[in-house]
PDB file of C-alpha atoms in Angstrom:
ATOM      1  CA  UNK A   1      -1.572  -7.347  -4.273  1.00 56.00           C
ATOM      2  CA  UNK A   2       0.235  -7.204  -0.981  1.00 68.00           C
ATOM      3  CA  UNK A   3      -0.906  -4.471   1.342  1.00 86.00           C
ATOM      4  CA  UNK A   4      -1.657  -4.303   5.051  1.00 93.00           C
ATOM      5  CA  UNK A   5      -3.232  -1.170   6.491  1.00 94.00           C
ATOM      6  CA  UNK A   6      -3.687   0.028  10.047  1.00 95.00           C
ATOM      7  CA  UNK A   7      -4.927   3.200  11.680  1.00 90.00           C
ATOM      8  CA  UNK A   8      -2.059   5.326  12.994  1.00 92.00           C
ATOM      9  CA  UNK A   9      -3.052   6.134  16.536  1.00 96.00           C
ATOM     10  CA  UNK A  10      -5.344   5.026  19.379  1.00 97.00           C
ATOM     11  CA  UNK A  11      -5.700   6.565  22.815  1.00 97.00           C
ATOM     12  CA  UNK A  12      -7.566   4.827  25.644  1.00 97.00           C
ATOM     13  CA  UNK A  13      -7.964   5.253  29.394  1.00 97.00           C
ATOM     14  CA  UNK A  14      -6.308   2.751  31.722  1.00 97.00           C
ATOM     15  CA  UNK A  15      -8.703  -0.107  32.541  1.00 97.00           C
ATOM     16  CA  UNK A  16     -10.724   0.295  29.332  1.00 97.00           C
ATOM     17  CA  UNK A  17     -10.561  -2.117  26.396  1.00 97.00           C
ATOM     18  CA  UNK A  18      -8.498  -1.274  23.310  1.00 97.00           C
ATOM     19  CA  UNK A  19      -9.367  -2.445  19.811  1.00 97.00           C
ATOM     20  CA  UNK A  20      -6.718  -2.168  17.113  1.00 98.00           C
ATOM     21  CA  UNK A  21      -7.832  -2.814  13.548  1.00 97.00           C
ATOM     22  CA  UNK A  22      -6.046  -4.050  10.437  1.00 96.00           C
ATOM     23  CA  UNK A  23      -7.094  -4.721   6.851  1.00 95.00           C
ATOM     24  CA  UNK A  24      -5.215  -6.791   4.322  1.00 90.00           C
ATOM     25  CA  UNK A  25      -5.694  -7.344   0.607  1.00 84.00           C
ATOM     26  CA  UNK A  26      -4.280 -10.780  -0.190  1.00 79.00           C
ATOM     27  CA  UNK A  27      -6.893 -13.511   0.032  1.00 74.00           C
ATOM     28  CA  UNK A  28      -4.195 -16.207   0.061  1.00 78.00           C
ATOM     29  CA  UNK A  29      -3.035 -15.217   3.551  1.00 78.00           C
ATOM     30  CA  UNK A  30      -2.351 -18.246   5.708  1.00 83.00           C
ATOM     31  CA  UNK A  31      -1.491 -16.780   9.099  1.00 91.00           C
ATOM     32  CA  UNK A  32      -2.040 -13.318  10.553  1.00 93.00           C
ATOM     33  CA  UNK A  33       0.117 -12.000  13.368  1.00 95.00           C
ATOM     34  CA  UNK A  34       0.152  -9.272  15.965  1.00 97.00           C
ATOM     35  CA  UNK A  35       3.481  -7.898  17.155  1.00 97.00           C
ATOM     36  CA  UNK A  36       4.215  -5.260  19.828  1.00 98.00           C
ATOM     37  CA  UNK A  37       7.148  -2.855  19.639  1.00 97.00           C
ATOM     38  CA  UNK A  38       8.221  -0.755  22.600  1.00 95.00           C
ATOM     39  CA  UNK A  39      10.575   2.229  22.193  1.00 90.00           C
ATOM     40  CA  UNK A  40      14.094   1.192  21.241  1.00 85.00           C
ATOM     41  CA  UNK A  41      13.199  -2.495  21.086  1.00 89.00           C
ATOM     42  CA  UNK A  42      12.525  -5.177  18.520  1.00 92.00           C
ATOM     43  CA  UNK A  43       9.191  -6.799  17.788  1.00 95.00           C
ATOM     44  CA  UNK A  44       7.562  -9.041  20.370  1.00 95.00           C
ATOM     45  CA  UNK A  45       5.184 -11.691  19.072  1.00 95.00           C
ATOM     46  CA  UNK A  46       1.836 -11.322  20.866  1.00 96.00           C
ATOM     47  CA  UNK A  47      -0.410 -13.794  19.134  1.00 95.00           C
ATOM     48  CA  UNK A  48      -1.307 -15.199  15.739  1.00 94.00           C
ATOM     49  CA  UNK A  49      -4.281 -16.812  14.056  1.00 93.00           C
ATOM     50  CA  UNK A  50      -4.652 -19.281  11.227  1.00 91.00           C
ATOM     51  CA  UNK A  51      -6.723 -17.915   8.365  1.00 86.00           C
ATOM     52  CA  UNK A  52      -9.465 -20.541   8.710  1.00 87.00           C
ATOM     53  CA  UNK A  53     -10.217 -19.466  12.293  1.00 87.00           C
ATOM     54  CA  UNK A  54     -12.608 -16.710  13.336  1.00 91.00           C
ATOM     55  CA  UNK A  55     -11.362 -15.984  16.821  1.00 94.00           C
ATOM     56  CA  UNK A  56      -8.521 -16.711  19.181  1.00 94.00           C
ATOM     57  CA  UNK A  57      -8.314 -15.741  22.834  1.00 96.00           C
ATOM     58  CA  UNK A  58      -5.142 -15.623  24.908  1.00 93.00           C
ATOM     59  CA  UNK A  59      -5.523 -14.140  28.389  1.00 95.00           C
ATOM     60  CA  UNK A  60      -6.262 -10.402  27.893  1.00 97.00           C
ATOM     61  CA  UNK A  61      -5.898 -10.629  24.110  1.00 97.00           C
ATOM     62  CA  UNK A  62      -8.678 -11.519  21.680  1.00 97.00           C
ATOM     63  CA  UNK A  63      -8.085 -11.725  17.945  1.00 97.00           C
ATOM     64  CA  UNK A  64     -11.048 -11.567  15.555  1.00 96.00           C
ATOM     65  CA  UNK A  65     -10.711 -12.420  11.871  1.00 94.00           C
ATOM     66  CA  UNK A  66     -13.312 -11.609   9.229  1.00 93.00           C
ATOM     67  CA  UNK A  67     -11.934 -13.343   6.166  1.00 90.00           C
ATOM     68  CA  UNK A  68     -14.728 -12.149   3.880  1.00 89.00           C
ATOM     69  CA  UNK A  69     -13.909  -8.506   4.625  1.00 91.00           C
ATOM     70  CA  UNK A  70     -10.163  -9.191   5.086  1.00 91.00           C
ATOM     71  CA  UNK A  71     -10.330  -7.510   8.481  1.00 94.00           C
ATOM     72  CA  UNK A  72      -8.356  -8.425  11.575  1.00 95.00           C
ATOM     73  CA  UNK A  73      -8.669  -6.902  15.019  1.00 97.00           C
ATOM     74  CA  UNK A  74      -6.824  -7.176  18.319  1.00 98.00           C
ATOM     75  CA  UNK A  75      -8.736  -6.466  21.495  1.00 98.00           C
ATOM     76  CA  UNK A  76      -6.787  -5.850  24.697  1.00 98.00           C
ATOM     77  CA  UNK A  77      -8.954  -6.145  27.808  1.00 98.00           C
ATOM     78  CA  UNK A  78      -8.225  -4.051  30.929  1.00 97.00           C
ATOM     79  CA  UNK A  79      -5.555  -2.016  29.123  1.00 98.00           C
ATOM     80  CA  UNK A  80      -2.605  -1.007  31.294  1.00 97.00           C
ATOM     81  CA  UNK A  81      -0.007   1.750  30.917  1.00 95.00           C
ATOM     82  CA  UNK A  82       2.532  -0.975  30.110  1.00 95.00           C
ATOM     83  CA  UNK A  83       0.500  -1.749  26.997  1.00 97.00           C
ATOM     84  CA  UNK A  84       1.507   1.606  25.500  1.00 97.00           C
ATOM     85  CA  UNK A  85       3.519   0.696  22.393  1.00 97.00           C
ATOM     86  CA  UNK A  86       3.256   0.336  18.636  1.00 98.00           C
ATOM     87  CA  UNK A  87       1.263  -2.666  17.438  1.00 98.00           C
ATOM     88  CA  UNK A  88       1.927  -4.242  14.057  1.00 97.00           C
ATOM     89  CA  UNK A  89      -0.338  -6.501  12.094  1.00 96.00           C
ATOM     90  CA  UNK A  90       1.388  -8.869   9.631  1.00 95.00           C
ATOM     91  CA  UNK A  91       0.330 -11.532   7.154  1.00 92.00           C
ATOM     92  CA  UNK A  92       2.059 -14.557   5.699  1.00 89.00           C
ATOM     93  CA  UNK A  93       1.124 -16.385   2.525  1.00 82.00           C
ATOM     94  CA  UNK A  94       1.508 -19.972   1.415  1.00 80.00           C
ATOM     95  CA  UNK A  95       3.590 -18.917  -1.601  1.00 81.00           C
ATOM     96  CA  UNK A  96       6.172 -16.931   0.361  1.00 86.00           C
ATOM     97  CA  UNK A  97       8.525 -16.985   3.307  1.00 89.00           C
ATOM     98  CA  UNK A  98       8.177 -13.287   4.117  1.00 91.00           C
ATOM     99  CA  UNK A  99       5.840 -11.431   6.437  1.00 93.00           C
ATOM    100  CA  UNK A 100       4.082  -8.321   5.162  1.00 94.00           C
ATOM    101  CA  UNK A 101       3.653  -5.722   7.871  1.00 96.00           C
ATOM    102  CA  UNK A 102       1.352  -2.775   8.294  1.00 96.00           C
ATOM    103  CA  UNK A 103       2.750   0.610   9.319  1.00 95.00           C
ATOM    104  CA  UNK A 104       1.760   0.090  12.934  1.00 96.00           C
ATOM    105  CA  UNK A 105      -0.782   1.588  15.349  1.00 97.00           C
ATOM    106  CA  UNK A 106       0.554   3.633  18.223  1.00 97.00           C
ATOM    107  CA  UNK A 107      -1.443   2.865  21.375  1.00 98.00           C
ATOM    108  CA  UNK A 108      -1.336   5.438  24.164  1.00 97.00           C
ATOM    109  CA  UNK A 109      -2.835   4.429  27.513  1.00 97.00           C
ATOM    110  CA  UNK A 110      -3.779   7.403  29.706  1.00 95.00           C
ATOM    111  CA  UNK A 111      -3.744   6.973  33.514  1.00 91.00           C
TER     112      UNK A 111
ATOM    113  CA  UNK B   1      17.236 -19.725  26.838  1.00 62.00           C
ATOM    114  CA  UNK B   2      18.659 -16.808  24.847  1.00 74.00           C
ATOM    115  CA  UNK B   3      16.421 -15.243  22.280  1.00 92.00           C
ATOM    116  CA  UNK B   4      17.610 -13.673  19.039  1.00 96.00           C
ATOM    117  CA  UNK B   5      20.714 -11.570  19.631  1.00 97.00           C
ATOM    118  CA  UNK B   6      22.033  -8.879  17.321  1.00 97.00           C
ATOM    119  CA  UNK B   7      25.234  -6.857  17.294  1.00 97.00           C
ATOM    120  CA  UNK B   8      26.088  -4.073  17.382  1.00 97.00           C
ATOM    121  CA  UNK B   9      23.116  -2.228  18.852  1.00 96.00           C
ATOM    122  CA  UNK B  10      24.029   1.084  17.244  1.00 96.00           C
ATOM    123  CA  UNK B  11      26.297   2.027  14.369  1.00 96.00           C
ATOM    124  CA  UNK B  12      27.186   5.276  12.621  1.00 98.00           C
ATOM    125  CA  UNK B  13      28.686   5.114   9.122  1.00 98.00           C
ATOM    126  CA  UNK B  14      29.482   7.562   6.335  1.00 98.00           C
ATOM    127  CA  UNK B  15      27.994   7.470   2.839  1.00 98.00           C
ATOM    128  CA  UNK B  16      29.883   5.083   0.584  1.00 98.00           C
ATOM    129  CA  UNK B  17      31.153   2.891   3.412  1.00 98.00           C
ATOM    130  CA  UNK B  18      30.311  -0.751   3.991  1.00 98.00           C
ATOM    131  CA  UNK B  19      28.720  -2.291   7.079  1.00 98.00           C
ATOM    132  CA  UNK B  20      28.280  -5.799   8.531  1.00 98.00           C
ATOM    133  CA  UNK B  21      25.539  -6.625  11.006  1.00 98.00           C
ATOM    134  CA  UNK B  22      25.422  -9.875  12.940  1.00 98.00           C
ATOM    135  CA  UNK B  23      22.666 -12.109  14.286  1.00 98.00           C
ATOM    136  CA  UNK B  24      22.466 -15.253  16.397  1.00 98.00           C
ATOM    137  CA  UNK B  25      19.130 -17.051  16.174  1.00 97.00           C
ATOM    138  CA  UNK B  26      17.059 -18.307  19.063  1.00 95.00           C
ATOM    139  CA  UNK B  27      18.173 -21.703  20.317  1.00 93.00           C
ATOM    140  CA  UNK B  28      16.656 -24.469  18.197  1.00 92.00           C
ATOM    141  CA  UNK B  29      15.950 -22.206  15.215  1.00 94.00           C
ATOM    142  CA  UNK B  30      17.607 -22.821  11.848  1.00 94.00           C
ATOM    143  CA  UNK B  31      16.154 -20.080   9.651  1.00 95.00           C
ATOM    144  CA  UNK B  32      17.108 -16.414   9.755  1.00 97.00           C
ATOM    145  CA  UNK B  33      15.359 -13.471   8.099  1.00 97.00           C
ATOM    146  CA  UNK B  34      16.432  -9.844   7.901  1.00 98.00           C
ATOM    147  CA  UNK B  35      14.086  -6.862   7.838  1.00 98.00           C
ATOM    148  CA  UNK B  36      14.649  -3.129   7.442  1.00 98.00           C
ATOM    149  CA  UNK B  37      12.455  -0.793   9.485  1.00 97.00           C
ATOM    150  CA  UNK B  38      12.569   2.876   8.503  1.00 95.00           C
ATOM    151  CA  UNK B  39      11.398   5.429  11.040  1.00 93.00           C
ATOM    152  CA  UNK B  40       7.625   5.392  11.406  1.00 91.00           C
ATOM    153  CA  UNK B  41       7.190   2.372   9.123  1.00 93.00           C
ATOM    154  CA  UNK B  42       6.624  -1.335   9.441  1.00 95.00           C
ATOM    155  CA  UNK B  43       9.489  -3.757   8.778  1.00 97.00           C
ATOM    156  CA  UNK B  44      10.293  -4.573   5.148  1.00 97.00           C
ATOM    157  CA  UNK B  45      11.621  -8.013   4.189  1.00 97.00           C
ATOM    158  CA  UNK B  46      15.201  -8.064   2.904  1.00 98.00           C
ATOM    159  CA  UNK B  47      15.913 -11.811   2.624  1.00 97.00           C
ATOM    160  CA  UNK B  48      15.760 -15.165   4.375  1.00 96.00           C
ATOM    161  CA  UNK B  49      18.523 -17.739   4.870  1.00 96.00           C
ATOM    162  CA  UNK B  50      18.069 -21.455   5.373  1.00 94.00           C
ATOM    163  CA  UNK B  51      20.720 -24.188   5.151  1.00 93.00           C
ATOM    164  CA  UNK B  52      23.318 -21.501   4.402  1.00 95.00           C
ATOM    165  CA  UNK B  53      21.508 -20.408   1.241  1.00 95.00           C
ATOM    166  CA  UNK B  54      19.401 -17.348   0.427  1.00 95.00           C
ATOM    167  CA  UNK B  55      15.925 -18.846   0.103  1.00 94.00           C
ATOM    168  CA  UNK B  56      13.931 -15.725  -0.749  1.00 95.00           C
ATOM    169  CA  UNK B  57      14.768 -12.090  -1.371  1.00 96.00           C
ATOM    170  CA  UNK B  58      12.699  -8.943  -1.052  1.00 95.00           C
ATOM    171  CA  UNK B  59      12.843  -5.816  -3.183  1.00 95.00           C
ATOM    172  CA  UNK B  60      16.311  -4.644  -2.146  1.00 97.00           C
ATOM    173  CA  UNK B  61      19.304  -3.877  -4.390  1.00 97.00           C
ATOM    174  CA  UNK B  62      22.357  -6.107  -4.714  1.00 96.00           C
ATOM    175  CA  UNK B  63      24.205  -3.808  -2.317  1.00 98.00           C
ATOM    176  CA  UNK B  64      22.427  -5.821   0.367  1.00 98.00           C
ATOM    177  CA  UNK B  65      23.918  -9.281   0.780  1.00 98.00           C
ATOM    178  CA  UNK B  66      24.014 -11.880   3.487  1.00 97.00           C
ATOM    179  CA  UNK B  67      25.454 -15.070   4.737  1.00 97.00           C
ATOM    180  CA  UNK B  68      24.449 -17.885   7.040  1.00 97.00           C
ATOM    181  CA  UNK B  69      27.018 -19.981   8.886  1.00 97.00           C
ATOM    182  CA  UNK B  70      26.861 -23.682   9.812  1.00 97.00           C
ATOM    183  CA  UNK B  71      25.836 -22.740  13.377  1.00 95.00           C
ATOM    184  CA  UNK B  72      22.809 -20.903  11.859  1.00 96.00           C
ATOM    185  CA  UNK B  73      24.077 -17.418  12.759  1.00 97.00           C
ATOM    186  CA  UNK B  74      23.890 -14.827  10.020  1.00 98.00           C
ATOM    187  CA  UNK B  75      25.404 -11.611   8.727  1.00 98.00           C
ATOM    188  CA  UNK B  76      23.872  -8.788   6.730  1.00 98.00           C
ATOM    189  CA  UNK B  77      26.272  -6.746   4.600  1.00 98.00           C
ATOM    190  CA  UNK B  78      25.435  -3.438   2.996  1.00 98.00           C
ATOM    191  CA  UNK B  79      27.873  -1.888   0.511  1.00 97.00           C
ATOM    192  CA  UNK B  80      28.113   1.686  -0.780  1.00 98.00           C
ATOM    193  CA  UNK B  81      25.894   3.051   1.976  1.00 98.00           C
ATOM    194  CA  UNK B  82      23.334   5.713   1.135  1.00 98.00           C
ATOM    195  CA  UNK B  83      21.648   8.154   3.494  1.00 97.00           C
ATOM    196  CA  UNK B  84      18.406   6.262   2.839  1.00 97.00           C
ATOM    197  CA  UNK B  85      19.890   3.098   4.352  1.00 98.00           C
ATOM    198  CA  UNK B  86      19.546   4.681   7.800  1.00 98.00           C
ATOM    199  CA  UNK B  87      17.087   2.429   9.618  1.00 97.00           C
ATOM    200  CA  UNK B  88      16.603  -0.215  12.289  1.00 97.00           C
ATOM    201  CA  UNK B  89      17.740  -3.582  10.941  1.00 98.00           C
ATOM    202  CA  UNK B  90      15.911  -6.476  12.509  1.00 98.00           C
ATOM    203  CA  UNK B  91      16.909 -10.094  12.483  1.00 98.00           C
ATOM    204  CA  UNK B  92      14.265 -12.760  13.053  1.00 97.00           C
ATOM    205  CA  UNK B  93      14.581 -16.487  13.449  1.00 96.00           C
ATOM    206  CA  UNK B  94      12.216 -19.391  13.147  1.00 93.00           C
ATOM    207  CA  UNK B  95      12.257 -23.152  13.098  1.00 87.00           C
ATOM    208  CA  UNK B  96       9.793 -25.814  12.133  1.00 69.00           C
ATOM    209  CA  UNK B  97       8.500 -24.707   8.765  1.00 74.00           C
ATOM    210  CA  UNK B  98       7.159 -21.924   6.606  1.00 71.00           C
ATOM    211  CA  UNK B  99       4.449 -20.664   8.952  1.00 74.00           C
ATOM    212  CA  UNK B 100       6.290 -20.947  12.240  1.00 84.00           C
ATOM    213  CA  UNK B 101       6.131 -17.516  13.874  1.00 89.00           C
ATOM    214  CA  UNK B 102       9.139 -15.224  13.637  1.00 93.00           C
ATOM    215  CA  UNK B 103      11.003 -14.229  16.775  1.00 94.00           C
ATOM    216  CA  UNK B 104      12.788 -10.897  16.484  1.00 95.00           C
ATOM    217  CA  UNK B 105      15.923  -9.488  18.030  1.00 96.00           C
ATOM    218  CA  UNK B 106      16.172  -5.929  19.318  1.00 95.00           C
ATOM    219  CA  UNK B 107      17.755  -4.722  16.105  1.00 97.00           C
ATOM    220  CA  UNK B 108      20.756  -2.688  15.033  1.00 97.00           C
ATOM    221  CA  UNK B 109      20.169   1.039  14.594  1.00 97.00           C
ATOM    222  CA  UNK B 110      22.243   2.158  11.578  1.00 98.00           C
ATOM    223  CA  UNK B 111      22.769   5.859  10.948  1.00 98.00           C
ATOM    224  CA  UNK B 112      24.407   6.923   7.687  1.00 98.00           C
ATOM    225  CA  UNK B 113      25.766  10.477   7.611  1.00 97.00           C
TER     226      UNK B 113
END
């Protein structure tokens, strides 16, 4: 089946690392994506990982993929107040043109 | 280089009316997808257009229809509006194949009263 789940809320102190988690159910996922949505705005693509990779690093962002457990995480190093937003995990599959999104994790960064 | 642009940004309609939303894809992109994002939810796939044809459709009723023009821009039409159609409608474009990442516009906020 098609289902992507995320925890609803995460609060961290400025300068700490944030880890946002996501689980998905479809083993035929090809790519997994992280998007950021700020209030009143659309979705901004942060990073994405091919399903045969374990890890991808891009500046302050690190994506970890555990394909066996169907678990994806996004780590943000040195979290800043500007990182406060909603983060969406999404998966694509080889048999489809659509992305399947989770419900989003609201990240609050406290000064 | 302009990204994905959508118009209008906000719209208020009455139940039973019809609405048309517009989208221009990012330069160099030829494929346009539409998503509906209800408050507090993730985006849900409505349909995707490529070469002026609907290539795939999500679980939305026939009241939702679309069009893609030769310049790759697209319209989303919703007929017989219901209160439940109130949402943020997001357009996304891509180019270069099935798994090329989607680039989203800022959306159109539709309120149905």
